[in-house]
Amino acid sequence: MGDIILPRRLFLWCMALIYMVAFVSLYVQIPGLYGNDGLLPARWQLRYTGKPLLNQLLSSPTLLWLGPHLGLDTQTAMELLCLTGAALSLAAMVAEALRDSLVFFCLWALYLSMYQVGQVFLYFQWDNLLLETGFLCILVAPLTSVRGSRAVGEHDRVTFWLIRWLLFRLMFASGVVKLTSRCPTWWGLTALTYHYETQCIPTPLAWFAHQLPVWWHKLSVVGTFVIEIPVPLLFFSPLRRLRLGAFYLQVLLQVLIILSGNYNVFNLLTLTLCLSLLDDRHVNFWLRKANKFDDENNDSKLLPWLCYLVELVVWALLIIGTIICFDLQVDSAKNAISSRTAFTYHQFNQFLKTVTFPIIWIGVLSLTWELVTSMFRCACVSGFLKRFLGMIQWTVFAAAAVSMFAVSLVPFSFVEYDSHARLWPGVRQAFGLVDRYQLANSYGLFRRMTGVGGRPEVVIEGSKDGNTWTEIEFMYKPGNLSASPPVVTPHQPRLDWQMWFAALGPQTQSPWFTSLMYRLLQGKREVIELIQTDVSKYPFHEEPPAYLRAHRYRYWFTEPKADGSYPERWWRRVYDEEFYPRVHLGNTFLDGMLSQFGLKDKSAPRRVSNATVAQAVRWVRTQVRGVPAHTLIWTLIACCATFCLLPGLRSKNKHAEQTAVTHKMAEKVNDHTEGVDEGLSDPEEKQEQQAKEEEDDEKNTEEEDDEENEQEVINENEEEEEILDKSF
């Protein structure tokens, strides 16, 4: 694999962006989710028992323990941590010097602090993925105080390899669990006929994707299996074109998911992990820059042809295997491609048992290769002191990489029970020690397809008299049949997501729902803003409802009309059953549920802090209140992108001005030369001079053209490198 300087820098910039989005998205929801009057107050998770601060941090690793020492309550401390994380990540996006190991350690610690008290609203796989990737950023990022932000360590390839290994675990496990779950829709290749309308928050494009023919949906499922199960094995291929092919297939899958569903930062984070498959040569290709490698491999003609042959064989085997495993056949009568699963669950389980340990050994060999090559580079550094310090750094980071790889084998082996049982017990013990820090996690998205009989959706209704009921409409989740699906990526409305999970079972499986009903009856503004940022659109914004109830409906996308025109509504629905009975403040059932789930707060009201920090945090809250979260996030992204691009554009304009000045000076010299020629009085002397000049021009034409071409390439490379440096 070639140099990874540019992919590594781009990766760190993208991680700063993702951290910023995650912190801002969570910040706007803190009062309603975790505030003193929120659904699940975070202060209930922190029991101050008088133990030393160090013991508290070890029992629950969160910086919120420092709140009382700063004179802050838990809600204000959470907001302060989110604001600090957002500010740090914004600064890291703008200034490359701040994309540092220490900064990424602070960002990881801040998000882990929120995760520890986040309860059900923060227990998503992408939160775990962000924490694991964020910790790896500490190893990947440079330590600016030691060797500068742009300095390249010989161990960088080793730590960056861990990102590739994480990407492999994520994609491979996501593909495998779809089949090990025995979900009939995945095995029948019909999952996507339900997915677009049953996912949590679909986009408008999901409606159109849902209208595609069944054979196309089944073929798309086949493509998903291929991209998620066999293709990730190419991540470790020594042939770069195979890795690049795997990269573009992963990008294709993630982009299609982004277009059809609102999955917050998950797909952006996955795309960022995919950068580990690139090298400087390919990034330079994107930038249309000349590569010094292009002219170095022209000596040997046999090796490139052998590589091409191997690549063709690999892709051919992948295509043939897909055709055989899914019995792909062209149905010319229907102008379609038929497909079915041509293997059994037992056969797939045997396949997993066969390949799981070999995959682990492939990872071991790939990591060993990176360790050996980086050690060789360290040994080849000139100067004893530099070589000695380089070997020390290599030893430290190599040990860290091996440790992270070993620990990650535990969650990775969850995909196959027998392989997990054969792991060395010491590795499982090490995993148990670091599990609370989310350094390695198991993944498996879309394990089972829900909503096969219609998308279940909980609709809350309120009334002032108990007779006339009004539906309470959420900003993002489906409810109003005529409202188009929203586009909210990369923001995650966490209450809307949990409402989707709550609809899949009885209300007793979602204790927080009782708290939601209770807070709405109380008319708590913080909770209302989770439902409607613009409180005036909430039907009971003037006076809380006296009664509340909830029903479960089944939702489906509408179909195009017979004439091919679009329907007036996006959804249709059918009543299913009562989800939550009619309740009011003081209701016996409501009080019993609050007591059963421990949601009654008997502690005395807390005094509002007048500390300077608390006042500053409250002032920031007043400035962003009423602004939709996705609007706020995209505004910050646009501002940062503009700020990053402006220096590069200025540099480009400056270079253009210098080129124009050079051309003007050259024209003046030419005019002066022509004037001198015209001043020659003797015609014969003038003819001799012209003949001599023409002869010299003919001799030097090719040399000048070559020099000009080389200089143009050098100038373009220097200009683009300067733009890239100032932008990222």
PDB file of N, CA, C and O in Angstrom, residues 240-283:
ATOM      1  N   ARG A 240      -3.835  -2.946  -4.868  1.00  0.00           N
ATOM      2  CA  ARG A 240      -4.547  -1.721  -4.530  1.00  0.00           C
ATOM      3  C   ARG A 240      -5.840  -1.563  -5.330  1.00  0.00           C
ATOM      4  O   ARG A 240      -6.818  -1.003  -4.821  1.00  0.00           O
ATOM      5  N   ARG A 241      -5.880  -2.055  -6.577  1.00  0.00           N
ATOM      6  CA  ARG A 241      -7.099  -1.899  -7.364  1.00  0.00           C
ATOM      7  C   ARG A 241      -8.246  -2.727  -6.791  1.00  0.00           C
ATOM      8  O   ARG A 241      -9.411  -2.343  -6.921  1.00  0.00           O
ATOM      9  N   LEU A 242      -7.942  -3.843  -6.161  1.00  0.00           N
ATOM     10  CA  LEU A 242      -8.989  -4.606  -5.485  1.00  0.00           C
ATOM     11  C   LEU A 242      -9.512  -3.833  -4.275  1.00  0.00           C
ATOM     12  O   LEU A 242     -10.720  -3.816  -4.010  1.00  0.00           O
ATOM     13  N   ARG A 243      -8.609  -3.199  -3.556  1.00  0.00           N
ATOM     14  CA  ARG A 243      -9.038  -2.390  -2.413  1.00  0.00           C
ATOM     15  C   ARG A 243      -9.875  -1.206  -2.882  1.00  0.00           C
ATOM     16  O   ARG A 243     -10.873  -0.846  -2.248  1.00  0.00           O
ATOM     17  N   LEU A 244      -9.462  -0.581  -3.982  1.00  0.00           N
ATOM     18  CA  LEU A 244     -10.218   0.557  -4.498  1.00  0.00           C
ATOM     19  C   LEU A 244     -11.604   0.115  -4.982  1.00  0.00           C
ATOM     20  O   LEU A 244     -12.591   0.834  -4.804  1.00  0.00           O
ATOM     21  N   GLY A 245     -11.677  -1.054  -5.627  1.00  0.00           N
ATOM     22  CA  GLY A 245     -12.983  -1.569  -6.022  1.00  0.00           C
ATOM     23  C   GLY A 245     -13.882  -1.795  -4.824  1.00  0.00           C
ATOM     24  O   GLY A 245     -15.076  -1.455  -4.846  1.00  0.00           O
ATOM     25  N   ALA A 246     -13.320  -2.371  -3.747  1.00  0.00           N
ATOM     26  CA  ALA A 246     -14.091  -2.566  -2.517  1.00  0.00           C
ATOM     27  C   ALA A 246     -14.512  -1.222  -1.930  1.00  0.00           C
ATOM     28  O   ALA A 246     -15.637  -1.078  -1.419  1.00  0.00           O
ATOM     29  N   PHE A 247     -13.632  -0.222  -2.025  1.00  0.00           N
ATOM     30  CA  PHE A 247     -13.948   1.113  -1.512  1.00  0.00           C
ATOM     31  C   PHE A 247     -15.170   1.688  -2.222  1.00  0.00           C
ATOM     32  O   PHE A 247     -16.122   2.164  -1.571  1.00  0.00           O
ATOM     33  N   TYR A 248     -15.190   1.646  -3.532  1.00  0.00           N
ATOM     34  CA  TYR A 248     -16.294   2.251  -4.273  1.00  0.00           C
ATOM     35  C   TYR A 248     -17.594   1.474  -4.092  1.00  0.00           C
ATOM     36  O   TYR A 248     -18.687   2.069  -4.114  1.00  0.00           O
ATOM     37  N   LEU A 249     -17.527   0.186  -3.881  1.00  0.00           N
ATOM     38  CA  LEU A 249     -18.741  -0.577  -3.602  1.00  0.00           C
ATOM     39  C   LEU A 249     -19.327  -0.190  -2.243  1.00  0.00           C
ATOM     40  O   LEU A 249     -20.552  -0.070  -2.096  1.00  0.00           O
ATOM     41  N   GLN A 250     -18.456  -0.001  -1.252  1.00  0.00           N
ATOM     42  CA  GLN A 250     -18.941   0.438   0.060  1.00  0.00           C
ATOM     43  C   GLN A 250     -19.541   1.837  -0.028  1.00  0.00           C
ATOM     44  O   GLN A 250     -20.593   2.116   0.575  1.00  0.00           O
ATOM     45  N   VAL A 251     -18.891   2.715  -0.764  1.00  0.00           N
ATOM     46  CA  VAL A 251     -19.413   4.078  -0.924  1.00  0.00           C
ATOM     47  C   VAL A 251     -20.780   4.046  -1.601  1.00  0.00           C
ATOM     48  O   VAL A 251     -21.708   4.763  -1.203  1.00  0.00           O
ATOM     49  N   LEU A 252     -20.929   3.199  -2.618  1.00  0.00           N
ATOM     50  CA  LEU A 252     -22.217   3.078  -3.303  1.00  0.00           C
ATOM     51  C   LEU A 252     -23.319   2.680  -2.329  1.00  0.00           C
ATOM     52  O   LEU A 252     -24.405   3.287  -2.312  1.00  0.00           O
ATOM     53  N   LEU A 253     -23.063   1.678  -1.500  1.00  0.00           N
ATOM     54  CA  LEU A 253     -24.068   1.213  -0.546  1.00  0.00           C
ATOM     55  C   LEU A 253     -24.437   2.315   0.443  1.00  0.00           C
ATOM     56  O   LEU A 253     -25.625   2.558   0.710  1.00  0.00           O
ATOM     57  N   GLN A 254     -23.434   3.004   0.986  1.00  0.00           N
ATOM     58  CA  GLN A 254     -23.698   4.033   1.992  1.00  0.00           C
ATOM     59  C   GLN A 254     -24.442   5.220   1.391  1.00  0.00           C
ATOM     60  O   GLN A 254     -25.344   5.781   2.033  1.00  0.00           O
ATOM     61  N   VAL A 255     -24.105   5.609   0.190  1.00  0.00           N
ATOM     62  CA  VAL A 255     -24.785   6.739  -0.446  1.00  0.00           C
ATOM     63  C   VAL A 255     -26.254   6.400  -0.699  1.00  0.00           C
ATOM     64  O   VAL A 255     -27.151   7.236  -0.480  1.00  0.00           O
ATOM     65  N   LEU A 256     -26.542   5.172  -1.133  1.00  0.00           N
ATOM     66  CA  LEU A 256     -27.928   4.767  -1.360  1.00  0.00           C
ATOM     67  C   LEU A 256     -28.723   4.770  -0.053  1.00  0.00           C
ATOM     68  O   LEU A 256     -29.903   5.144  -0.033  1.00  0.00           O
ATOM     69  N   ILE A 257     -28.074   4.364   1.042  1.00  0.00           N
ATOM     70  CA  ILE A 257     -28.762   4.392   2.339  1.00  0.00           C
ATOM     71  C   ILE A 257     -29.035   5.830   2.763  1.00  0.00           C
ATOM     72  O   ILE A 257     -30.120   6.150   3.279  1.00  0.00           O
ATOM     73  N   ILE A 258     -28.074   6.725   2.546  1.00  0.00           N
ATOM     74  CA  ILE A 258     -28.249   8.135   2.906  1.00  0.00           C
ATOM     75  C   ILE A 258     -29.411   8.745   2.129  1.00  0.00           C
ATOM     76  O   ILE A 258     -30.215   9.517   2.666  1.00  0.00           O
ATOM     77  N   LEU A 259     -29.526   8.396   0.846  1.00  0.00           N
ATOM     78  CA  LEU A 259     -30.569   8.971   0.010  1.00  0.00           C
ATOM     79  C   LEU A 259     -31.964   8.493   0.406  1.00  0.00           C
ATOM     80  O   LEU A 259     -32.948   9.221   0.237  1.00  0.00           O
ATOM     81  N   SER A 260     -32.057   7.291   0.949  1.00  0.00           N
ATOM     82  CA  SER A 260     -33.380   6.720   1.231  1.00  0.00           C
ATOM     83  C   SER A 260     -33.766   6.736   2.703  1.00  0.00           C
ATOM     84  O   SER A 260     -34.925   6.454   3.033  1.00  0.00           O
ATOM     85  N   GLY A 261     -32.851   7.061   3.605  1.00  0.00           N
ATOM     86  CA  GLY A 261     -33.175   7.043   5.024  1.00  0.00           C
ATOM     87  C   GLY A 261     -32.351   8.037   5.817  1.00  0.00           C
ATOM     88  O   GLY A 261     -31.236   8.403   5.422  1.00  0.00           O
ATOM     89  N   ASN A 262     -32.908   8.502   6.930  1.00  0.00           N
ATOM     90  CA  ASN A 262     -32.217   9.440   7.819  1.00  0.00           C
ATOM     91  C   ASN A 262     -31.544   8.658   8.952  1.00  0.00           C
ATOM     92  O   ASN A 262     -32.177   8.340   9.960  1.00  0.00           O
ATOM     93  N   TYR A 263     -30.270   8.366   8.768  1.00  0.00           N
ATOM     94  CA  TYR A 263     -29.532   7.590   9.766  1.00  0.00           C
ATOM     95  C   TYR A 263     -28.417   8.417  10.399  1.00  0.00           C
ATOM     96  O   TYR A 263     -27.323   7.913  10.632  1.00  0.00           O
ATOM     97  N   ASN A 264     -28.732   9.698  10.641  1.00  0.00           N
ATOM     98  CA  ASN A 264     -27.825  10.614  11.350  1.00  0.00           C
ATOM     99  C   ASN A 264     -26.390  10.510  10.843  1.00  0.00           C
ATOM    100  O   ASN A 264     -26.162  10.553   9.645  1.00  0.00           O
ATOM    101  N   VAL A 265     -25.424  10.336  11.757  1.00  0.00           N
ATOM    102  CA  VAL A 265     -24.012  10.334  11.352  1.00  0.00           C
ATOM    103  C   VAL A 265     -23.500   8.940  11.022  1.00  0.00           C
ATOM    104  O   VAL A 265     -22.331   8.791  10.673  1.00  0.00           O
ATOM    105  N   PHE A 266     -24.350   7.926  11.116  1.00  0.00           N
ATOM    106  CA  PHE A 266     -23.852   6.559  10.946  1.00  0.00           C
ATOM    107  C   PHE A 266     -23.219   6.338   9.576  1.00  0.00           C
ATOM    108  O   PHE A 266     -22.097   5.843   9.466  1.00  0.00           O
ATOM    109  N   ASN A 267     -23.928   6.696   8.513  1.00  0.00           N
ATOM    110  CA  ASN A 267     -23.392   6.472   7.176  1.00  0.00           C
ATOM    111  C   ASN A 267     -22.203   7.377   6.886  1.00  0.00           C
ATOM    112  O   ASN A 267     -21.258   6.975   6.196  1.00  0.00           O
ATOM    113  N   LEU A 268     -22.241   8.606   7.414  1.00  0.00           N
ATOM    114  CA  LEU A 268     -21.084   9.497   7.256  1.00  0.00           C
ATOM    115  C   LEU A 268     -19.866   8.928   7.964  1.00  0.00           C
ATOM    116  O   LEU A 268     -18.737   9.002   7.465  1.00  0.00           O
ATOM    117  N   LEU A 269     -20.088   8.326   9.123  1.00  0.00           N
ATOM    118  CA  LEU A 269     -18.991   7.713   9.859  1.00  0.00           C
ATOM    119  C   LEU A 269     -18.451   6.501   9.121  1.00  0.00           C
ATOM    120  O   LEU A 269     -17.233   6.272   9.071  1.00  0.00           O
ATOM    121  N   THR A 270     -19.329   5.718   8.530  1.00  0.00           N
ATOM    122  CA  THR A 270     -18.887   4.563   7.750  1.00  0.00           C
ATOM    123  C   THR A 270     -18.088   5.000   6.527  1.00  0.00           C
ATOM    124  O   THR A 270     -17.054   4.398   6.194  1.00  0.00           O
ATOM    125  N   LEU A 271     -18.550   6.049   5.843  1.00  0.00           N
ATOM    126  CA  LEU A 271     -17.792   6.579   4.714  1.00  0.00           C
ATOM    127  C   LEU A 271     -16.422   7.076   5.150  1.00  0.00           C
ATOM    128  O   LEU A 271     -15.431   6.925   4.425  1.00  0.00           O
ATOM    129  N   THR A 272     -16.355   7.658   6.330  1.00  0.00           N
ATOM    130  CA  THR A 272     -15.066   8.119   6.854  1.00  0.00           C
ATOM    131  C   THR A 272     -14.137   6.942   7.108  1.00  0.00           C
ATOM    132  O   THR A 272     -12.930   7.012   6.827  1.00  0.00           O
ATOM    133  N   LEU A 273     -14.670   5.843   7.632  1.00  0.00           N
ATOM    134  CA  LEU A 273     -13.854   4.648   7.833  1.00  0.00           C
ATOM    135  C   LEU A 273     -13.333   4.109   6.503  1.00  0.00           C
ATOM    136  O   LEU A 273     -12.226   3.549   6.439  1.00  0.00           O
ATOM    137  N   CYS A 274     -14.107   4.283   5.446  1.00  0.00           N
ATOM    138  CA  CYS A 274     -13.695   3.784   4.125  1.00  0.00           C
ATOM    139  C   CYS A 274     -12.448   4.484   3.609  1.00  0.00           C
ATOM    140  O   CYS A 274     -11.766   3.958   2.716  1.00  0.00           O
ATOM    141  N   LEU A 275     -12.122   5.659   4.137  1.00  0.00           N
ATOM    142  CA  LEU A 275     -10.916   6.361   3.707  1.00  0.00           C
ATOM    143  C   LEU A 275      -9.654   5.562   4.015  1.00  0.00           C
ATOM    144  O   LEU A 275      -8.602   5.807   3.417  1.00  0.00           O
ATOM    145  N   SER A 276      -9.753   4.604   4.935  1.00  0.00           N
ATOM    146  CA  SER A 276      -8.586   3.773   5.266  1.00  0.00           C
ATOM    147  C   SER A 276      -8.200   2.853   4.121  1.00  0.00           C
ATOM    148  O   SER A 276      -7.121   2.246   4.157  1.00  0.00           O
ATOM    149  N   LEU A 277      -9.048   2.736   3.104  1.00  0.00           N
ATOM    150  CA  LEU A 277      -8.747   1.885   1.953  1.00  0.00           C
ATOM    151  C   LEU A 277      -7.985   2.637   0.866  1.00  0.00           C
ATOM    152  O   LEU A 277      -7.564   2.029  -0.123  1.00  0.00           O
ATOM    153  N   LEU A 278      -7.803   3.933   1.036  1.00  0.00           N
ATOM    154  CA  LEU A 278      -7.176   4.754   0.010  1.00  0.00           C
ATOM    155  C   LEU A 278      -5.701   4.988   0.305  1.00  0.00           C
ATOM    156  O   LEU A 278      -5.205   4.694   1.394  1.00  0.00           O
ATOM    157  N   ASP A 279      -5.010   5.540  -0.677  1.00  0.00           N
ATOM    158  CA  ASP A 279      -3.633   5.967  -0.505  1.00  0.00           C
ATOM    159  C   ASP A 279      -3.456   7.317  -1.186  1.00  0.00           C
ATOM    160  O   ASP A 279      -4.362   7.835  -1.846  1.00  0.00           O
ATOM    161  N   ASP A 280      -2.279   7.907  -1.013  1.00  0.00           N
ATOM    162  CA  ASP A 280      -2.020   9.227  -1.585  1.00  0.00           C
ATOM    163  C   ASP A 280      -2.189   9.233  -3.097  1.00  0.00           C
ATOM    164  O   ASP A 280      -2.643  10.220  -3.676  1.00  0.00           O
ATOM    165  N   ARG A 281      -1.798   8.150  -3.714  1.00  0.00           N
ATOM    166  CA  ARG A 281      -1.863   8.092  -5.172  1.00  0.00           C
ATOM    167  C   ARG A 281      -3.284   8.278  -5.675  1.00  0.00           C
ATOM    168  O   ARG A 281      -3.521   9.006  -6.651  1.00  0.00           O
ATOM    169  N   HIS A 282      -4.250   7.656  -5.013  1.00  0.00           N
ATOM    170  CA  HIS A 282      -5.628   7.764  -5.483  1.00  0.00           C
ATOM    171  C   HIS A 282      -6.224   9.119  -5.122  1.00  0.00           C
ATOM    172  O   HIS A 282      -7.026   9.666  -5.893  1.00  0.00           O
ATOM    173  N   VAL A 283      -5.867   9.657  -3.968  1.00  0.00           N
ATOM    174  CA  VAL A 283      -6.344  10.998  -3.624  1.00  0.00           C
ATOM    175  C   VAL A 283      -5.794  12.019  -4.615  1.00  0.00           C
ATOM    176  O   VAL A 283      -6.495  12.945  -5.040  1.00  0.00           O
TER     177      VAL A 283
END
